[in-house]
Coordinates of C-alpha atoms in Angstrom, one line a residue:
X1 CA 35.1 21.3 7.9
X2 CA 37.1 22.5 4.8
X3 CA 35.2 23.5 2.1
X4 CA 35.0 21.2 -1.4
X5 CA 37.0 22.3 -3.9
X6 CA 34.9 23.9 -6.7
X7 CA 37.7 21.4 -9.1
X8 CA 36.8 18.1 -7.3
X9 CA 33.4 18.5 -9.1
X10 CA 31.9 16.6 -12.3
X11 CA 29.9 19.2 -13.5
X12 CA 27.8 16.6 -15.6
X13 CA 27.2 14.9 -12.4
X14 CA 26.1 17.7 -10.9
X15 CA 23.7 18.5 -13.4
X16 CA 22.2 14.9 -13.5
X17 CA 21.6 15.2 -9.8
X18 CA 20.0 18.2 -9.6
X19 CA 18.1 17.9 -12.8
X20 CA 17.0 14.0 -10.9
X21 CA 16.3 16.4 -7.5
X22 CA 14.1 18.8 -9.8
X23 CA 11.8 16.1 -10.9
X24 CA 11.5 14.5 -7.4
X25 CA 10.3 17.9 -6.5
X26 CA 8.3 18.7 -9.1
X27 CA 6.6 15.1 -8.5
X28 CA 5.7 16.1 -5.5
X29 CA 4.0 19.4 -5.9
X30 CA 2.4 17.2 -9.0
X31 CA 1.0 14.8 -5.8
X32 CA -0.9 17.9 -5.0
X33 CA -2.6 18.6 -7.9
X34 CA -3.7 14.6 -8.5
X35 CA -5.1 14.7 -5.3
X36 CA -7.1 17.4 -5.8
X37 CA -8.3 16.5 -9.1
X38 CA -9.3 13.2 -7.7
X39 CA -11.6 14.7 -4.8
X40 CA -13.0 17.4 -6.9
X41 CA -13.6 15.2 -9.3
X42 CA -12.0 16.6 -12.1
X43 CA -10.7 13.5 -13.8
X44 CA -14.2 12.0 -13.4
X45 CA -15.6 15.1 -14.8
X46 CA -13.1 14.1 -18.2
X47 CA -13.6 10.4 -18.4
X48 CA -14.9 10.0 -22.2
X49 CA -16.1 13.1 -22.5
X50 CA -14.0 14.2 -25.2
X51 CA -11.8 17.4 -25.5
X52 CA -13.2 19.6 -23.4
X53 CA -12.4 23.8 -22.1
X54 CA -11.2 24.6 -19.4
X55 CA -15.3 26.4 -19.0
X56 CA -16.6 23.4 -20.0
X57 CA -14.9 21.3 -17.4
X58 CA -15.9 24.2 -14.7
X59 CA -19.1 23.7 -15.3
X60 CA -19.3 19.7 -15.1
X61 CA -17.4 19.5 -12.0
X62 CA -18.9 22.3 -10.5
X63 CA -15.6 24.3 -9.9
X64 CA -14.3 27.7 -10.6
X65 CA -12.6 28.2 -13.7
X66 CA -9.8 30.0 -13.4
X67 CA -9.1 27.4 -11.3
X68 CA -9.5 24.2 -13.3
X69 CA -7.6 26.5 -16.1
X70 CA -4.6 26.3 -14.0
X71 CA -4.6 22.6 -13.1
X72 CA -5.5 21.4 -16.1
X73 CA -2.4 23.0 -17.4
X74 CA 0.0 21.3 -14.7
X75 CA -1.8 18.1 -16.1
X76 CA -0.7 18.9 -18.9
X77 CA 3.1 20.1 -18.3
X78 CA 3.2 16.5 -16.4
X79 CA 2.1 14.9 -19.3
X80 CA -1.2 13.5 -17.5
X81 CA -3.7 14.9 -19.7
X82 CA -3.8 15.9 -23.6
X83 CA -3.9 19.3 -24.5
X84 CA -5.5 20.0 -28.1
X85 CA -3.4 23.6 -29.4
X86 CA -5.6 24.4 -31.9
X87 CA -9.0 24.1 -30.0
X88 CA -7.5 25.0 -27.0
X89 CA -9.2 21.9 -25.0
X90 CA -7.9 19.2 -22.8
X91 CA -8.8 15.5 -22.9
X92 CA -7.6 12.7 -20.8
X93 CA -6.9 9.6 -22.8
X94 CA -8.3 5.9 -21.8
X95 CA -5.0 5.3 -20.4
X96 CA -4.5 8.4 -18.3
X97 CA -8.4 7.5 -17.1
X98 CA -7.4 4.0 -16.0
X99 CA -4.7 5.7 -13.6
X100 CA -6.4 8.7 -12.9
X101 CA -10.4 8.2 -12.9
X102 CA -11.6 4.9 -12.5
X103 CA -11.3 4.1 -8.9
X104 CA -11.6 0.7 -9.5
X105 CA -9.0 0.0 -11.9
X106 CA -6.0 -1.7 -10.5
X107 CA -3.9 0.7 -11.1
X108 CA -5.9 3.8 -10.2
X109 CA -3.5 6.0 -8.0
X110 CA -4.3 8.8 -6.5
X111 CA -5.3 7.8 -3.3
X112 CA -2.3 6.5 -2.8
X113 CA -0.8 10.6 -2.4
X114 CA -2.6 10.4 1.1
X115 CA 0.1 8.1 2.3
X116 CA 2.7 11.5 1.8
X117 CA 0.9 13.8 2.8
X118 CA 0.3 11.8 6.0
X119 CA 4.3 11.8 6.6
X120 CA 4.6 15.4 6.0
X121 CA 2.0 16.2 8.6
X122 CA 4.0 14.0 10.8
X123 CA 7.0 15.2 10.2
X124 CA 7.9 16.4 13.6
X125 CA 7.3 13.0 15.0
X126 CA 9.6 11.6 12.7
X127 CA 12.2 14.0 13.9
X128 CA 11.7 13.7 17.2
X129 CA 12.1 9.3 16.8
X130 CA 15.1 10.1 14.9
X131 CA 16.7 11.8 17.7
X132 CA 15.6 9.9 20.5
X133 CA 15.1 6.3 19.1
X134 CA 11.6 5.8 20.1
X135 CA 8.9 4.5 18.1
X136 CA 5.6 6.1 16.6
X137 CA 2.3 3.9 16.7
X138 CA 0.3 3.3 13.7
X139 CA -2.6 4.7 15.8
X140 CA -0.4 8.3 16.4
X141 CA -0.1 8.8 12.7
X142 CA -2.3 11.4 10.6
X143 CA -5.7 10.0 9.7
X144 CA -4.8 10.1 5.9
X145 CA -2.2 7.3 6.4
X146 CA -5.1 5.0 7.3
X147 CA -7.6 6.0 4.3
X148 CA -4.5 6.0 1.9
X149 CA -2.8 2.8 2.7
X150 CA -6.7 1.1 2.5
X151 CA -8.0 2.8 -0.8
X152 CA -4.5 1.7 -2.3
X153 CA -4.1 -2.0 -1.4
X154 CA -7.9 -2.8 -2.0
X155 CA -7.5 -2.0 -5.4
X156 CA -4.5 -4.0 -5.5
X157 CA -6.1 -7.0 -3.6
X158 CA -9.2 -7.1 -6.0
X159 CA -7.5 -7.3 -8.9
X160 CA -5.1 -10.3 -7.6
X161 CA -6.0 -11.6 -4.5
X162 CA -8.7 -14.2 -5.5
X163 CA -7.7 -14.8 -9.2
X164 CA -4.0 -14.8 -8.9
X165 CA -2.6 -14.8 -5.7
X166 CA -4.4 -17.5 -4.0
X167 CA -4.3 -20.1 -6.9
X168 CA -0.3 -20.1 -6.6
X169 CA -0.7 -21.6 -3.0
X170 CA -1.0 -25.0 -3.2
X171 CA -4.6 -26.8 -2.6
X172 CA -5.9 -23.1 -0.6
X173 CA -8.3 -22.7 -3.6
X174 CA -9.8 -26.3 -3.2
X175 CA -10.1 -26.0 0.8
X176 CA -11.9 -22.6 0.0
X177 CA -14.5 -23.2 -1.8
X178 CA -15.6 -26.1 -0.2
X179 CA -15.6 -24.2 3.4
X180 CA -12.3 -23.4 5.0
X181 CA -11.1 -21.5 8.8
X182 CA -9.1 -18.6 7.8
X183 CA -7.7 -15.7 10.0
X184 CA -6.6 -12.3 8.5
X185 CA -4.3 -10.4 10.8
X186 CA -3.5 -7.0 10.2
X187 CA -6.5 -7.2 8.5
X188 CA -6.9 -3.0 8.6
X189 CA -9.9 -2.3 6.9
X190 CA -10.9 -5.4 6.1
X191 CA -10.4 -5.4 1.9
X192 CA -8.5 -8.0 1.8
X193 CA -11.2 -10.3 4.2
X194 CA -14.3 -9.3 2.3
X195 CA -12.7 -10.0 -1.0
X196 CA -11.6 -13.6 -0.1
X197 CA -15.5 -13.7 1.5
X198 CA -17.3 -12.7 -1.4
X199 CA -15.2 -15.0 -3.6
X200 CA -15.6 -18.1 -1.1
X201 CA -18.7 -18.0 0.4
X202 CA -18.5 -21.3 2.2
X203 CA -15.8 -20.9 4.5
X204 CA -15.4 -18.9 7.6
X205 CA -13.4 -15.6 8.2
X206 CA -11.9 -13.8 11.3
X207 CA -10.3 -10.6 10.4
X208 CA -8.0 -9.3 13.5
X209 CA -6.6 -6.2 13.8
X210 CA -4.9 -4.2 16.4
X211 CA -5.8 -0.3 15.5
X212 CA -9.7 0.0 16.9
X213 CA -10.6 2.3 14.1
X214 CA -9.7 0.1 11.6
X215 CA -11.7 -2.3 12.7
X216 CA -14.9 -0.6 13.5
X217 CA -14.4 0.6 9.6
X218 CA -13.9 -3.2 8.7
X219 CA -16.6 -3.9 9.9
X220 CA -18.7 -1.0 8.1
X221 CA -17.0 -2.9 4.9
X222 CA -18.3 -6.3 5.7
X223 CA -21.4 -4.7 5.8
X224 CA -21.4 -2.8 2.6
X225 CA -19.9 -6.0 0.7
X226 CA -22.6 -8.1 2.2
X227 CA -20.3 -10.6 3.6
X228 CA -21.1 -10.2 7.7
X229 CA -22.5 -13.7 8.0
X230 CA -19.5 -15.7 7.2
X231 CA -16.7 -12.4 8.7
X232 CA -16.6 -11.0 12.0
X233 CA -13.4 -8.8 12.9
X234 CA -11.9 -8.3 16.8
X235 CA -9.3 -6.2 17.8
X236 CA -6.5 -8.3 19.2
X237 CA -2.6 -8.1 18.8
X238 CA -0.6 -10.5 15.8
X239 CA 0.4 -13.0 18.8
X240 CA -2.7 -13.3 20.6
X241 CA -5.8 -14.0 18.4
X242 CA -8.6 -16.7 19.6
X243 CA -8.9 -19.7 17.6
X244 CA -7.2 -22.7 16.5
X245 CA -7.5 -24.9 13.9
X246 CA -6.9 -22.7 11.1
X247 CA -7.0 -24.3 7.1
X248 CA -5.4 -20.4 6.3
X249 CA -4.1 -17.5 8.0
X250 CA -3.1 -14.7 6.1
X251 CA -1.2 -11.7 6.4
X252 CA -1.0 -9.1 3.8
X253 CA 1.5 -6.2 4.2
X254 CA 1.5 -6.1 7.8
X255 CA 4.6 -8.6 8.9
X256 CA 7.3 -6.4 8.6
X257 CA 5.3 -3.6 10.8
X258 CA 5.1 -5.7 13.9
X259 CA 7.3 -5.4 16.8
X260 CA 8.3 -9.1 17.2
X261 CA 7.1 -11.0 14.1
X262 CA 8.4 -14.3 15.3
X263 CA 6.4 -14.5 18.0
X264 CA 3.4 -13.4 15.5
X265 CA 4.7 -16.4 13.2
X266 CA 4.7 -18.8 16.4
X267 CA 1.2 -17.7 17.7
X268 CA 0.6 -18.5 13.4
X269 CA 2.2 -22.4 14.3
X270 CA 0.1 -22.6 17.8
X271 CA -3.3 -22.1 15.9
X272 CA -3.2 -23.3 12.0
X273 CA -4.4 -26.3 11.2
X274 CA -1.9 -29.5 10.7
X275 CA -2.0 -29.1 7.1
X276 CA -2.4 -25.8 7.3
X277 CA -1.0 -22.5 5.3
X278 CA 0.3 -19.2 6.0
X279 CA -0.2 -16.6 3.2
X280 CA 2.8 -14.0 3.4
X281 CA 2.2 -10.7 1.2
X282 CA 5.0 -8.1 1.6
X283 CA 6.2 -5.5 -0.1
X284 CA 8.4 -6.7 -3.1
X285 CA 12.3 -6.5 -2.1
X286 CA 15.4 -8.1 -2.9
X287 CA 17.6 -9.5 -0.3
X288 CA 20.6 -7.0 -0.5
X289 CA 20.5 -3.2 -0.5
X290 CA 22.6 -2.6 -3.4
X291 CA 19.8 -5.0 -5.6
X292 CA 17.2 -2.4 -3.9
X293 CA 17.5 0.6 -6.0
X294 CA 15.3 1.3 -7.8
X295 CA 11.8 4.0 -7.7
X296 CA 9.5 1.2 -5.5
X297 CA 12.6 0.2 -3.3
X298 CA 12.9 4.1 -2.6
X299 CA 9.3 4.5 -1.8
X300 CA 9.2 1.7 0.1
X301 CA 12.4 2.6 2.0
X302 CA 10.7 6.1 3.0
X303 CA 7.7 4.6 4.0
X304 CA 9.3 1.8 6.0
X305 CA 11.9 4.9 7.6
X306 CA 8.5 7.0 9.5
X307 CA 6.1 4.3 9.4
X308 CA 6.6 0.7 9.2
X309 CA 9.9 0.8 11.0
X310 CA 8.6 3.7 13.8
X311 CA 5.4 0.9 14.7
X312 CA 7.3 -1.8 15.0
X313 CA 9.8 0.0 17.1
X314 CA 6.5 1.4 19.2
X315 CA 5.6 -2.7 19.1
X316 CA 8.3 -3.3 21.5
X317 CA 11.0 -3.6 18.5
X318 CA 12.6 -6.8 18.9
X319 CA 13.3 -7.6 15.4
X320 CA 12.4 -4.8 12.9
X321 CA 12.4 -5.8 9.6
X322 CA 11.3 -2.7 8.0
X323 CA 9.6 -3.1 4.3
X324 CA 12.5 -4.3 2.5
X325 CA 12.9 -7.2 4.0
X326 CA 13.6 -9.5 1.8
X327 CA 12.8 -13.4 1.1
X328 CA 15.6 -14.9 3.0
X329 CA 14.9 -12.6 6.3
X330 CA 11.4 -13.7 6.4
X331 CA 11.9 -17.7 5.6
X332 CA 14.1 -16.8 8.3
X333 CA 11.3 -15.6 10.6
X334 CA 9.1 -19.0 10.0
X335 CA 11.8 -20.5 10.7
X336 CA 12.4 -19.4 13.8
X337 CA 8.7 -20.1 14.6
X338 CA 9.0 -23.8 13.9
X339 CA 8.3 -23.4 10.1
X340 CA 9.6 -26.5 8.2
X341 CA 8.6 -25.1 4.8
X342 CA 8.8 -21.7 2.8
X343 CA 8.8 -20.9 -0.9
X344 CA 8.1 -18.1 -3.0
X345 CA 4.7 -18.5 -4.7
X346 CA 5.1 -15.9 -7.0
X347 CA 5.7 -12.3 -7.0
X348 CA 4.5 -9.0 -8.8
X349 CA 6.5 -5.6 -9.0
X350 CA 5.2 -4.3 -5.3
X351 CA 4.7 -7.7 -3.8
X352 CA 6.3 -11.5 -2.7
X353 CA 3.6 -13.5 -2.2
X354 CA 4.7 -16.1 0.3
X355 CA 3.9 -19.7 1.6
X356 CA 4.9 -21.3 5.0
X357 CA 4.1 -24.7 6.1
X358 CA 4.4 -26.5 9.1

């Protein structure tokens, strides 16, 4: 292969790139240290406390200082904490606290960084599907993908499910609270069931799933939330579920992961209700690659590359979709499965929120 000529190349392109690669990588080793602030408790430690040492935070969180000296100093160079010169103290501002401490704001993050850290201890899988074209099962995957992926979409789901997301589908609010059937597949851990639970407590919920742990910790969740008399969970595959007659089924971020989703949209036909609806949340994407580029898109390509697309191809992998799917694939989809309607409900900067009728 001839070498490139050191002429052929823009200089100021170069140093764009690299300078772009430089962040990416500092990013990452920046994934690190928000992940260990989060489970040490470091951020919680700061919430309104105030400027605070480097000592001081030691001693609230229970760490060693030298320590918490260093990390609060790459919270600093990443501009997620404040650093006060003159007193030599750190503080973490109500904004950084919303993204960084409170684990029930919407936008709280750093559980998300198990979803990473998941991939790289799975590399070698990924290598080895690459090179041989099989698939990896969700089930195979490094237990942080599980936790990661759960912690991150409940917060999500709580903070739009019920109040947003639901109103935009036309008369699901009404049936709800009056007492509607609803199925959840790919329910995972359940969030998304015991939030629509808690919010509707006169209608019925079956949340399926087909990972075992998940739903034995679903389960544990319907518990905690106090919603086990109206939700019970089974494991069961997308195209198999018991039950017909459903006002609602529902599938949140799971679509694109399954091995033949028209067959799970036709199983959806078989078993909703005449006037029934689907509820289609997936991962926000445009319908062309070259619309796609952007920091989401590439996270959501990378995930879809070692995860979403290596299930579905594990799933038998008659039609995978992969993440970025797109609107006009997945009206496509319903379609196929006998659909007659599809819109767009409304959509959000991660997600399309999706509405198929019969």
């Amino acid at each position: 292969m001839e070498h490139v000529q050191i002429n052929t190349i823009d200089s100021a392109k170069l140093d764009a790139l690299l300078s772009r690669v430089v962040e990416d990588l500092s990013a990452g080793y920046g994934g690190v240290m928000v992940s260990l602030g989060n489970r040490l408790g470091l951020y919680k430690a700061m919430s309104e406390a105030g400027p605070l040492t480097s000592h001081e935070l030691a001693h609230r969180a229970g760490c060693a200082e030298r320590y918490v000296r260093e990390w609060l100093n790459s919270q600093v160079a990443g501009g997620y904490l404040a650093y006060h010169a003159i007193s030599g103290t750190y503080e973490i501002t109500p904004e950084q606290a919303l993204v960084l401490a409170n684990d029930d704001s919407p936008v709280f993050i750093p559980n998300a960084w198990a979803v990473p850290a998941s991939m790289w201890a799975d590399e070698d899988k990924a290598v080895e599907a690459f090179r041989t074209g099989n698939g990896v099962p969700w089930g195979d995957h490094n237990g942080r993908l599980y936790c990661g992926v759960a912690a991150f979409y409940r917060n999500a789901y709580k903070a739009s499910l019920v109040c947003e997301w639901l109103p935009a589908l036309d008369g699901v609010v009404e049936k709800l609270k009056v007492g509607a059937f609803v199925a959840d597949i790919g329910c995972g851990h359940g969030h998304s069931t015991a939030l629509m639970a808690q919010a509707f407590p006169a209608s019925t919920f079956r949340g399926f799933d087909a990972h075992r742990d998940s739903v034995i910790e679903a389960q544990k969740v319907a518990t905690m939330t106090g919603v086990s008399k109206h939700v019970t969970f089974a494991e069961t595959r997308a195209d198999n579920y018991p039950g017909t007659g459903y006002d609602l089924i529902c599938f949140f971020d799971c679509l694109h992961d399954m091995g033949d989703p028209v067959a799970a949209a036709a199983h959806a036909a078989k078993a909703i209700a005449p006037d029934g609806t689907v509820m289609l949340v997936e991962p926000f994407a445009n319908d062309r690659v070259e619309d796609n580029i952007s920091p989401v898109a590439r996270m959501y390509y990378a995930a879809s590359t070692t995860i979403c697309c290596a299930h579905a191809i594990a799933d038998g992998g008659r039609m995978v979709l992969g993440a970025q799917a797109g609107e006009a694939r997945l009206a496509g989809v319903f379609r196929k499965a006998g659909f007659t309607r599809f819109r767009r409900a409304m959509t959000t900067p991660f997600n399309l929120i999706l509405e198929a009728r019969l």
